[in-house]
PDB file of C-alpha atoms in Angstrom:
ATOM      1  CA  MET A1026       0.000   0.000   0.000  1.00  0.00           C
ATOM      2  CA  GLY A1027       2.892   2.326   0.719  1.00  0.00           C
ATOM      3  CA  GLY A1028       3.774   2.763  -2.947  1.00  0.00           C
ATOM      4  CA  ASP A1029       0.213   3.153  -4.215  1.00  0.00           C
ATOM      5  CA  ARG A1030      -0.359   6.782  -5.122  1.00  0.00           C
ATOM      6  CA  ASN A1031      -4.107   6.184  -4.806  1.00  0.00           C
ATOM      7  CA  SER A1032      -3.835   4.780  -1.282  1.00  0.00           C
ATOM      8  CA  PRO A1033      -5.257   6.862   1.576  1.00  0.00           C
ATOM      9  CA  ASP A1034      -1.752   7.236   2.951  1.00  0.00           C
ATOM     10  CA  ALA A1035      -0.597   9.071  -0.161  1.00  0.00           C
ATOM     11  CA  ALA A1036      -2.455  12.316   0.470  1.00  0.00           C
ATOM     12  CA  GLY A1037      -0.014  14.676   2.073  1.00  0.00           C
ATOM     13  CA  GLY A1038       3.399  14.581   3.678  1.00  0.00           C
ATOM     14  CA  GLY A1039       6.832  15.118   2.247  1.00  0.00           C
ATOM     15  CA  ARG A1040       7.787  13.682  -1.104  1.00  0.00           C
ATOM     16  CA  THR A1041      11.204  12.226  -0.369  1.00  0.00           C
ATOM     17  CA  ARG A1042      10.858   8.469  -0.775  1.00  0.00           C
ATOM     18  CA  GLY A1043      13.026   5.638   0.493  1.00  0.00           C
ATOM     19  CA  ASP A1044      14.853   7.762   3.065  1.00  0.00           C
ATOM     20  CA  ALA A1045      14.103   5.731   6.192  1.00  0.00           C
ATOM     21  CA  ALA A1046      17.842   5.543   6.882  1.00  0.00           C
ATOM     22  CA  ARG A1047      17.805   9.273   7.680  1.00  0.00           C
ATOM     23  CA  LEU A1048      15.162   8.878  10.379  1.00  0.00           C
ATOM     24  CA  ASP A1049      16.044   9.547  13.982  1.00  0.00           C
ATOM     25  CA  TYR A1050      14.135   6.640  15.467  1.00  0.00           C
ATOM     26  CA  ASP A1051      14.761   7.650  19.057  1.00  0.00           C
ATOM     27  CA  ALA A1052      13.432  11.156  18.402  1.00  0.00           C
ATOM     28  CA  LEU A1053      10.448   9.723  16.583  1.00  0.00           C
ATOM     29  CA  ALA A1054       9.628   7.401  19.477  1.00  0.00           C
ATOM     30  CA  LYS A1055      10.067  10.237  21.955  1.00  0.00           C
ATOM     31  CA  ALA A1056       7.745  12.507  19.990  1.00  0.00           C
ATOM     32  CA  GLY A1057       5.105   9.818  19.684  1.00  0.00           C
ATOM     33  CA  GLY A1058       5.400   8.861  23.333  1.00  0.00           C
ATOM     34  CA  ALA A1059       5.002  12.474  24.390  1.00  0.00           C
ATOM     35  CA  THR A1060       1.472  12.425  22.982  1.00  0.00           C
ATOM     36  CA  TRP A1061       0.622   8.838  23.887  1.00  0.00           C
ATOM     37  CA  SER A1062       2.567   8.392  27.101  1.00  0.00           C
ATOM     38  CA  ASP A1063       0.435   5.692  28.705  1.00  0.00           C
ATOM     39  CA  LEU A1064       0.041   3.138  25.920  1.00  0.00           C
ATOM     40  CA  GLY A1065       2.844   0.881  27.087  1.00  0.00           C
ATOM     41  CA  LEU A1066       4.490   0.622  23.665  1.00  0.00           C
ATOM     42  CA  ASP A1067       8.076  -0.606  23.703  1.00  0.00           C
ATOM     43  CA  ALA A1068      10.458   1.771  21.910  1.00  0.00           C
ATOM     44  CA  ALA A1069      12.267  -1.116  20.241  1.00  0.00           C
ATOM     45  CA  ALA A1070       8.989  -2.477  18.880  1.00  0.00           C
ATOM     46  CA  PHE A1071       8.147   0.966  17.517  1.00  0.00           C
ATOM     47  CA  THR A1072      11.533   1.264  15.809  1.00  0.00           C
ATOM     48  CA  ALA A1073      11.181  -2.221  14.310  1.00  0.00           C
ATOM     49  CA  HIS A1074       7.735  -1.324  12.974  1.00  0.00           C
ATOM     50  CA  VAL A1075       8.922   1.929  11.381  1.00  0.00           C
ATOM     51  CA  ARG A1076      11.869   0.100   9.801  1.00  0.00           C
ATOM     52  CA  SER A1077       9.492  -2.510   8.384  1.00  0.00           C
ATOM     53  CA  LEU A1078       7.679   0.213   6.417  1.00  0.00           C
ATOM     54  CA  GLY A1079      10.827   0.678   4.325  1.00  0.00           C
ATOM     55  CA  SER A1080      10.456   2.929   1.306  1.00  0.00           C
ATOM     56  CA  ALA A1081       6.936   3.966   2.298  1.00  0.00           C
ATOM     57  CA  ILE A1082       8.437   6.177   5.000  1.00  0.00           C
ATOM     58  CA  GLU A1083       9.172   9.833   4.263  1.00  0.00           C
ATOM     59  CA  VAL A1084      11.298  11.648   6.841  1.00  0.00           C
ATOM     60  CA  GLU A1085       9.448  14.966   6.912  1.00  0.00           C
ATOM     61  CA  ALA A1086       5.990  13.378   6.995  1.00  0.00           C
ATOM     62  CA  ALA A1087       6.933  10.755   9.577  1.00  0.00           C
ATOM     63  CA  THR A1088       8.398  13.436  11.806  1.00  0.00           C
ATOM     64  CA  ARG A1089       5.294  15.583  11.408  1.00  0.00           C
ATOM     65  CA  HIS A1090       2.919  12.687  12.169  1.00  0.00           C
ATOM     66  CA  ALA A1091       5.054  10.833  14.715  1.00  0.00           C
ATOM     67  CA  ALA A1092       2.217  10.630  17.244  1.00  0.00           C
ATOM     68  CA  ASP A1093      -0.094   9.087  14.638  1.00  0.00           C
ATOM     69  CA  LEU A1094       2.553   6.557  13.633  1.00  0.00           C
ATOM     70  CA  TYR A1095       3.134   5.723  17.295  1.00  0.00           C
ATOM     71  CA  LEU A1096      -0.576   5.106  17.948  1.00  0.00           C
ATOM     72  CA  ALA A1097      -0.893   2.989  14.798  1.00  0.00           C
ATOM     73  CA  CYS A1098       2.010   0.825  15.948  1.00  0.00           C
ATOM     74  CA  ALA A1099       0.474   0.437  19.405  1.00  0.00           C
ATOM     75  CA  CYS A1100      -2.840  -0.619  17.826  1.00  0.00           C
ATOM     76  CA  LEU A1101      -0.988  -3.143  15.688  1.00  0.00           C
ATOM     77  CA  ALA A1102       0.463  -4.543  18.919  1.00  0.00           C
ATOM     78  CA  GLN A1103      -3.134  -4.821  20.221  1.00  0.00           C
ATOM     79  CA  LEU A1104      -2.374  -2.736  23.304  1.00  0.00           C
ATOM     80  CA  PRO A1105      -5.734  -2.171  25.066  1.00  0.00           C
ATOM     81  CA  LYS A1106      -5.242   1.535  25.769  1.00  0.00           C
ATOM     82  CA  ALA A1107      -4.229   2.127  22.160  1.00  0.00           C
ATOM     83  CA  LEU A1108      -7.307   0.333  20.846  1.00  0.00           C
ATOM     84  CA  ARG A1109      -9.536   2.380  23.147  1.00  0.00           C
ATOM     85  CA  ALA A1110      -7.820   5.585  22.040  1.00  0.00           C
ATOM     86  CA  PHE A1111      -8.268   4.652  18.370  1.00  0.00           C
ATOM     87  CA  GLU A1112     -11.924   3.881  18.992  1.00  0.00           C
ATOM     88  CA  SER A1113     -12.676   7.159  20.750  1.00  0.00           C
ATOM     89  CA  THR A1114     -10.504   9.387  18.561  1.00  0.00           C
ATOM     90  CA  TYR A1115     -11.129   7.950  15.091  1.00  0.00           C
ATOM     91  CA  LEU A1116     -13.790   5.246  14.831  1.00  0.00           C
ATOM     92  CA  SER A1117     -16.235   7.414  16.764  1.00  0.00           C
ATOM     93  CA  ARG A1118     -16.101   9.836  13.829  1.00  0.00           C
ATOM     94  CA  VAL A1119     -17.134   7.351  11.150  1.00  0.00           C
ATOM     95  CA  PRO A1120     -20.673   8.854  10.949  1.00  0.00           C
ATOM     96  CA  GLU A1121     -19.058  12.181  10.080  1.00  0.00           C
ATOM     97  CA  PHE A1122     -16.657  10.600   7.559  1.00  0.00           C
ATOM     98  CA  ILE A1123     -19.403   8.817   5.605  1.00  0.00           C
ATOM     99  CA  ALA A1124     -22.279  11.278   6.007  1.00  0.00           C
ATOM    100  CA  ARG A1125     -22.468  11.996   2.267  1.00  0.00           C
ATOM    101  CA  ILE A1126     -22.655   8.275   1.473  1.00  0.00           C
ATOM    102  CA  GLY A1127     -25.198   7.264   4.068  1.00  0.00           C
ATOM    103  CA  CYS A1128     -26.332   8.136   7.568  1.00  0.00           C
ATOM    104  CA  GLU A1129     -28.833   5.361   8.361  1.00  0.00           C
ATOM    105  CA  ARG A1130     -28.117   3.958  11.807  1.00  0.00           C
ATOM    106  CA  ASP A1131     -27.721   0.323  10.703  1.00  0.00           C
ATOM    107  CA  PHE A1132     -25.581   1.324   7.716  1.00  0.00           C
ATOM    108  CA  VAL A1133     -23.232   3.414   9.852  1.00  0.00           C
ATOM    109  CA  GLN A1134     -22.996   0.616  12.401  1.00  0.00           C
ATOM    110  CA  GLU A1135     -22.136  -1.955   9.744  1.00  0.00           C
ATOM    111  CA  VAL A1136     -19.521   0.279   8.118  1.00  0.00           C
ATOM    112  CA  THR A1137     -17.940   1.013  11.488  1.00  0.00           C
ATOM    113  CA  GLN A1138     -17.762  -2.656  12.402  1.00  0.00           C
ATOM    114  CA  SER A1139     -16.391  -3.601   8.992  1.00  0.00           C
ATOM    115  CA  LEU A1140     -13.792  -0.840   9.214  1.00  0.00           C
ATOM    116  CA  ARG A1141     -12.808  -1.908  12.724  1.00  0.00           C
ATOM    117  CA  ALA A1142     -12.220  -5.438  11.442  1.00  0.00           C
ATOM    118  CA  ARG A1143     -10.288  -4.305   8.371  1.00  0.00           C
ATOM    119  CA  LEU A1144      -7.967  -1.971  10.216  1.00  0.00           C
ATOM    120  CA  LEU A1145      -7.440  -3.581  13.609  1.00  0.00           C
ATOM    121  CA  VAL A1146      -7.951  -7.329  13.274  1.00  0.00           C
ATOM    122  CA  ALA A1147      -5.219  -9.474  11.709  1.00  0.00           C
ATOM    123  CA  ASP A1148      -6.070 -12.020   9.017  1.00  0.00           C
ATOM    124  CA  PRO A1149      -3.148 -14.481   9.326  1.00  0.00           C
ATOM    125  CA  PRO A1150      -0.692 -14.583   7.760  1.00  0.00           C
ATOM    126  CA  ASP A1151      -1.391 -10.909   7.010  1.00  0.00           C
ATOM    127  CA  PRO A1152      -1.258  -8.327   9.819  1.00  0.00           C
ATOM    128  CA  ALA A1153      -4.061  -5.900  10.565  1.00  0.00           C
ATOM    129  CA  ARG A1154      -4.328  -3.298   7.815  1.00  0.00           C
ATOM    130  CA  ILE A1155      -3.267  -0.478  10.107  1.00  0.00           C
ATOM    131  CA  ALA A1156       0.236  -1.929   9.669  1.00  0.00           C
ATOM    132  CA  SER A1157       0.302  -0.219   6.268  1.00  0.00           C
ATOM    133  CA  TYR A1158      -0.142   3.280   7.715  1.00  0.00           C
ATOM    134  CA  SER A1159       3.166   5.036   7.031  1.00  0.00           C
ATOM    135  CA  ALA A1160       2.313   8.579   8.189  1.00  0.00           C
ATOM    136  CA  ARG A1161       2.402  10.226   4.776  1.00  0.00           C
ATOM    137  CA  ALA A1162      -0.918  11.792   5.795  1.00  0.00           C
ATOM    138  CA  PRO A1163      -2.495  12.465   9.190  1.00  0.00           C
ATOM    139  CA  LEU A1164      -4.030   9.327  10.661  1.00  0.00           C
ATOM    140  CA  LEU A1165      -7.391  11.122  10.797  1.00  0.00           C
ATOM    141  CA  SER A1166      -7.359  11.640   7.021  1.00  0.00           C
ATOM    142  CA  TRP A1167      -6.207   8.075   6.404  1.00  0.00           C
ATOM    143  CA  VAL A1168      -9.002   6.609   8.521  1.00  0.00           C
ATOM    144  CA  ALA A1169     -11.559   8.923   6.885  1.00  0.00           C
ATOM    145  CA  VAL A1170     -10.614   7.703   3.403  1.00  0.00           C
ATOM    146  CA  CYS A1171     -10.671   4.070   4.568  1.00  0.00           C
ATOM    147  CA  ALA A1172     -14.131   4.656   6.042  1.00  0.00           C
ATOM    148  CA  GLN A1173     -15.417   6.186   2.819  1.00  0.00           C
ATOM    149  CA  ARG A1174     -14.089   3.260   0.806  1.00  0.00           C
ATOM    150  CA  ALA A1175     -15.725   0.809   3.203  1.00  0.00           C
ATOM    151  CA  ALA A1176     -19.022   2.699   2.934  1.00  0.00           C
ATOM    152  CA  LEU A1177     -18.914   2.770  -0.866  1.00  0.00           C
ATOM    153  CA  ASP A1178     -18.118  -0.931  -0.906  1.00  0.00           C
ATOM    154  CA  GLN A1179     -21.085  -1.559   1.375  1.00  0.00           C
ATOM    155  CA  ARG A1180     -23.361   0.474  -0.897  1.00  0.00           C
ATOM    156  CA  ARG A1181     -22.199  -1.370  -4.028  1.00  0.00           C
ATOM    157  CA  ARG A1182     -22.863  -4.853  -2.683  1.00  0.00           C
ATOM    158  CA  PRO A1183     -26.604  -5.052  -3.333  1.00  0.00           C
ATOM    159  CA  SER A1184     -26.081  -4.316  -7.046  1.00  0.00           C
ATOM    160  CA  GLU A1185     -23.303  -6.869  -7.430  1.00  0.00           C
ATOM    161  CA  ARG A1186     -25.726  -9.749  -7.366  1.00  0.00           C
ATOM    162  CA  GLY A1187     -28.742  -8.165  -9.004  1.00  0.00           C
ATOM    163  CA  THR A1188     -32.041 -10.000  -9.448  1.00  0.00           C
ATOM    164  CA  PRO A1189     -31.582 -13.781  -9.420  1.00  0.00           C
ATOM    165  CA  SER A1190     -32.135 -15.347 -12.802  1.00  0.00           C
ATOM    166  CA  ALA A1191     -34.507 -18.245 -13.354  1.00  0.00           C
ATOM    167  CA  ALA A1192     -31.487 -20.512 -13.611  1.00  0.00           C
ATOM    168  CA  GLU A1193     -30.263 -19.359 -10.193  1.00  0.00           C
ATOM    169  CA  ARG A1194     -33.676 -20.083  -8.668  1.00  0.00           C
ATOM    170  CA  ALA A1195     -34.045 -23.444 -10.384  1.00  0.00           C
ATOM    171  CA  PRO A1196     -33.384 -26.722  -8.560  1.00  0.00           C
ATOM    172  CA  SER A1197     -29.906 -28.132  -8.756  1.00  0.00           C
ATOM    173  CA  PRO A1198     -29.380 -31.429 -10.606  1.00  0.00           C
ATOM    174  CA  ALA A1199     -28.083 -32.758  -7.276  1.00  0.00           C
ATOM    175  CA  ASP A1200     -31.417 -32.095  -5.529  1.00  0.00           C
ATOM    176  CA  ASP A1201     -33.566 -35.069  -4.612  1.00  0.00           C
ATOM    177  CA  PRO A1202     -37.045 -35.125  -6.232  1.00  0.00           C
ATOM    178  CA  GLU A1203     -38.808 -33.820  -3.116  1.00  0.00           C
ATOM    179  CA  THR A1204     -36.425 -30.879  -2.740  1.00  0.00           C
ATOM    180  CA  ALA A1205     -36.693 -30.072  -6.458  1.00  0.00           C
ATOM    181  CA  TYR A1206     -40.491 -30.108  -6.227  1.00  0.00           C
ATOM    182  CA  PHE A1207     -40.643 -27.755  -3.264  1.00  0.00           C
ATOM    183  CA  LYS A1208     -38.089 -25.403  -4.810  1.00  0.00           C
ATOM    184  CA  LEU A1209     -40.118 -25.096  -7.974  1.00  0.00           C
ATOM    185  CA  ARG A1210     -43.451 -24.715  -6.182  1.00  0.00           C
ATOM    186  CA  TYR A1211     -42.446 -22.515  -3.252  1.00  0.00           C
ATOM    187  CA  GLY A1212     -39.112 -20.992  -4.258  1.00  0.00           C
ATOM    188  CA  ARG A1213     -40.299 -17.396  -4.523  1.00  0.00           C
ATOM    189  CA  VAL A1214     -42.200 -17.514  -1.231  1.00  0.00           C
ATOM    190  CA  PHE A1215     -39.190 -19.112   0.422  1.00  0.00           C
ATOM    191  CA  GLU A1216     -36.761 -16.443  -0.876  1.00  0.00           C
ATOM    192  CA  SER A1217     -39.104 -13.598   0.051  1.00  0.00           C
ATOM    193  CA  SER A1218     -39.608 -15.011   3.543  1.00  0.00           C
ATOM    194  CA  ILE A1219     -35.870 -15.336   4.166  1.00  0.00           C
ATOM    195  CA  ALA A1220     -35.277 -11.766   3.004  1.00  0.00           C
ATOM    196  CA  THR A1221     -38.021 -10.511   5.342  1.00  0.00           C
ATOM    197  CA  ALA A1222     -36.719 -12.583   8.255  1.00  0.00           C
ATOM    198  CA  VAL A1223     -33.158 -11.358   7.753  1.00  0.00           C
ATOM    199  CA  ALA A1224     -34.345  -7.750   7.697  1.00  0.00           C
ATOM    200  CA  ARG A1225     -36.239  -8.328  10.960  1.00  0.00           C
ATOM    201  CA  LEU A1226     -33.255  -9.725  12.834  1.00  0.00           C
ATOM    202  CA  PRO A1227     -31.814  -7.436  15.519  1.00  0.00           C
ATOM    203  CA  ALA A1228     -28.912  -5.358  14.204  1.00  0.00           C
ATOM    204  CA  ARG A1229     -26.232  -7.340  16.041  1.00  0.00           C
ATOM    205  CA  GLU A1230     -27.454 -10.735  14.810  1.00  0.00           C
ATOM    206  CA  ARG A1231     -27.730  -9.449  11.246  1.00  0.00           C
ATOM    207  CA  LEU A1232     -24.248  -7.982  11.430  1.00  0.00           C
ATOM    208  CA  LEU A1233     -22.826 -11.213  12.862  1.00  0.00           C
ATOM    209  CA  LEU A1234     -24.253 -13.178   9.947  1.00  0.00           C
ATOM    210  CA  ARG A1235     -22.842 -10.664   7.482  1.00  0.00           C
ATOM    211  CA  LEU A1236     -19.378 -10.796   9.042  1.00  0.00           C
ATOM    212  CA  TRP A1237     -19.343 -14.578   9.208  1.00  0.00           C
ATOM    213  CA  LEU A1238     -21.075 -15.545   5.974  1.00  0.00           C
ATOM    214  CA  TYR A1239     -20.404 -12.660   3.591  1.00  0.00           C
ATOM    215  CA  GLU A1240     -17.245 -11.043   4.909  1.00  0.00           C
ATOM    216  CA  GLY A1241     -15.874 -14.508   5.609  1.00  0.00           C
ATOM    217  CA  LEU A1242     -14.456 -13.660   9.037  1.00  0.00           C
ATOM    218  CA  SER A1243     -13.617 -16.578  11.283  1.00  0.00           C
ATOM    219  CA  MET A1244     -15.229 -16.944  14.691  1.00  0.00           C
ATOM    220  CA  GLU A1245     -11.830 -16.130  16.197  1.00  0.00           C
ATOM    221  CA  ARG A1246     -11.697 -12.774  14.395  1.00  0.00           C
ATOM    222  CA  ILE A1247     -15.307 -11.946  15.267  1.00  0.00           C
ATOM    223  CA  GLY A1248     -14.569 -12.817  18.872  1.00  0.00           C
ATOM    224  CA  ALA A1249     -11.560 -10.494  18.829  1.00  0.00           C
ATOM    225  CA  MET A1250     -13.756  -7.668  17.527  1.00  0.00           C
ATOM    226  CA  TYR A1251     -16.294  -8.097  20.326  1.00  0.00           C
ATOM    227  CA  GLY A1252     -13.839  -9.087  23.037  1.00  0.00           C
ATOM    228  CA  VAL A1253     -15.397 -12.533  23.584  1.00  0.00           C
ATOM    229  CA  ASN A1254     -14.264 -16.122  23.088  1.00  0.00           C
ATOM    230  CA  VAL A1255     -15.078 -18.430  20.180  1.00  0.00           C
ATOM    231  CA  SER A1256     -17.732 -20.376  22.094  1.00  0.00           C
ATOM    232  CA  THR A1257     -19.656 -17.166  22.722  1.00  0.00           C
ATOM    233  CA  VAL A1258     -19.541 -16.241  19.026  1.00  0.00           C
ATOM    234  CA  SER A1259     -20.675 -19.765  18.128  1.00  0.00           C
ATOM    235  CA  ARG A1260     -23.581 -19.452  20.539  1.00  0.00           C
ATOM    236  CA  TRP A1261     -24.547 -16.050  19.112  1.00  0.00           C
ATOM    237  CA  LEU A1262     -24.483 -17.382  15.554  1.00  0.00           C
ATOM    238  CA  ALA A1263     -26.495 -20.486  16.473  1.00  0.00           C
ATOM    239  CA  LYS A1264     -29.087 -18.282  18.167  1.00  0.00           C
ATOM    240  CA  ALA A1265     -29.294 -15.993  15.109  1.00  0.00           C
ATOM    241  CA  ARG A1266     -29.711 -18.935  12.721  1.00  0.00           C
ATOM    242  CA  GLU A1267     -32.346 -20.547  14.945  1.00  0.00           C
ATOM    243  CA  ALA A1268     -34.305 -17.288  15.189  1.00  0.00           C
ATOM    244  CA  LEU A1269     -34.058 -16.889  11.428  1.00  0.00           C
ATOM    245  CA  GLY A1270     -35.310 -20.427  10.817  1.00  0.00           C
ATOM    246  CA  VAL A1271     -38.277 -20.035  13.144  1.00  0.00           C
ATOM    247  CA  ASP A1272     -39.262 -16.721  11.558  1.00  0.00           C
ATOM    248  CA  VAL A1273     -38.930 -18.060   8.014  1.00  0.00           C
ATOM    249  CA  GLU A1274     -41.112 -21.050   8.879  1.00  0.00           C
ATOM    250  CA  ALA A1275     -43.768 -18.769  10.339  1.00  0.00           C
ATOM    251  CA  LEU A1276     -43.693 -16.482   7.316  1.00  0.00           C
ATOM    252  CA  VAL A1277     -43.876 -19.349   4.837  1.00  0.00           C
ATOM    253  CA  ARG A1278     -46.733 -20.978   6.713  1.00  0.00           C
ATOM    254  CA  GLY A1279     -48.588 -17.675   6.787  1.00  0.00           C
ATOM    255  CA  GLU A1280     -48.283 -17.389   3.003  1.00  0.00           C
ATOM    256  CA  LEU A1281     -49.252 -20.944   2.093  1.00  0.00           C
ATOM    257  CA  ASN A1282     -52.288 -23.108   2.622  1.00  0.00           C
ATOM    258  CA  VAL A1283     -50.707 -26.534   3.004  1.00  0.00           C
ATOM    259  CA  SER A1284     -51.422 -29.647   5.010  1.00  0.00           C
ATOM    260  CA  GLU A1285     -49.518 -30.566   8.170  1.00  0.00           C
ATOM    261  CA  SER A1286     -47.617 -33.325   6.384  1.00  0.00           C
ATOM    262  CA  GLU A1287     -46.698 -31.072   3.466  1.00  0.00           C
ATOM    263  CA  PHE A1288     -45.551 -28.314   5.808  1.00  0.00           C
ATOM    264  CA  ALA A1289     -43.422 -30.824   7.729  1.00  0.00           C
ATOM    265  CA  SER A1290     -41.579 -31.602   4.493  1.00  0.00           C
ATOM    266  CA  LEU A1291     -41.379 -27.908   3.673  1.00  0.00           C
ATOM    267  CA  SER A1292     -39.960 -27.185   7.139  1.00  0.00           C
ATOM    268  CA  ARG A1293     -37.187 -29.723   6.561  1.00  0.00           C
ATOM    269  CA  LEU A1294     -36.376 -28.005   3.266  1.00  0.00           C
ATOM    270  CA  ILE A1295     -36.290 -24.586   4.933  1.00  0.00           C
ATOM    271  CA  ARG A1296     -33.832 -25.805   7.542  1.00  0.00           C
ATOM    272  CA  SER A1297     -31.653 -27.573   4.985  1.00  0.00           C
ATOM    273  CA  GLN A1298     -31.549 -24.508   2.732  1.00  0.00           C
ATOM    274  CA  LEU A1299     -30.519 -22.050   5.461  1.00  0.00           C
ATOM    275  CA  ASP A1300     -26.952 -22.729   4.442  1.00  0.00           C
ATOM    276  CA  GLU A1301     -24.090 -20.324   3.985  1.00  0.00           C
ATOM    277  CA  THR A1302     -24.758 -19.638   0.310  1.00  0.00           C
ATOM    278  CA  VAL A1303     -28.421 -18.700   0.811  1.00  0.00           C
ATOM    279  CA  LEU A1304     -27.689 -16.579   3.850  1.00  0.00           C
ATOM    280  CA  ARG A1305     -24.689 -14.887   2.253  1.00  0.00           C
ATOM    281  CA  ASP A1306     -26.728 -13.786  -0.736  1.00  0.00           C
ATOM    282  CA  LEU A1307     -29.660 -12.567   1.322  1.00  0.00           C
ATOM    283  CA  VAL A1308     -27.653 -10.830   4.025  1.00  0.00           C
ATOM    284  CA  ARG A1309     -25.702  -9.102   1.251  1.00  0.00           C
ATOM    285  CA  SER A1310     -28.679  -8.120  -0.876  1.00  0.00           C
ATOM    286  CA  ARG A1311     -31.221  -7.185   1.753  1.00  0.00           C
TER     287      ARG A1311
END
């Protein structure tokens, strides 16, 4: 990212590239620590991080934004005080950063959570994306641009899939005859009911499903975002899926006039089709 002139880090700062050797690392650490004195960041770790940025570092810009670079490094190290400072100083301003793109409460919440994951949560073997911040612009500007990109990406997603074609709604050749029959007869009601049920989920449950099924985050990463263990995330997801299944069944039954035995078969289909692919598409395109 450091060499990408379109990256958020490219807006501002000095223009001398590849001059990390001229940096006074001790002075840089001292300047950063003067602003963020209680983060607990080791000076050697800070120096190692700045060195790792290589040619992305520019002496004048790094010196000017030493405090920002210091905080970014502390966040990368997952120091609790640094993460709290980043939350209160930068992530709290996401509504302001994306106001022209959208200001709906759920939208802002989803963008903020997605941005938090992108910037602060590692995706092994890759580090958290904040590792790419090289202080060529103020951290505030960098986060604002990242937020706007995340918001635009969120807005584009519904149009990526578009309206499902008949072929997409048709039974798969691998379906058994009963499943194929119910898909053909009740497919539209089933899809509409899932979309309605997803929209009616509480914001947290809907966001969890999006992060897990569409964003593809592991339970470990989701747990890190919420500060809980994997078993808690698993329990949350199971609860969300169960609530979704119950609601979809109720909606489908309310739409159709079918016998008890036919609905029992339909209920089995509903449960079997609440898989990752169906949920990913509907959570994305709601």
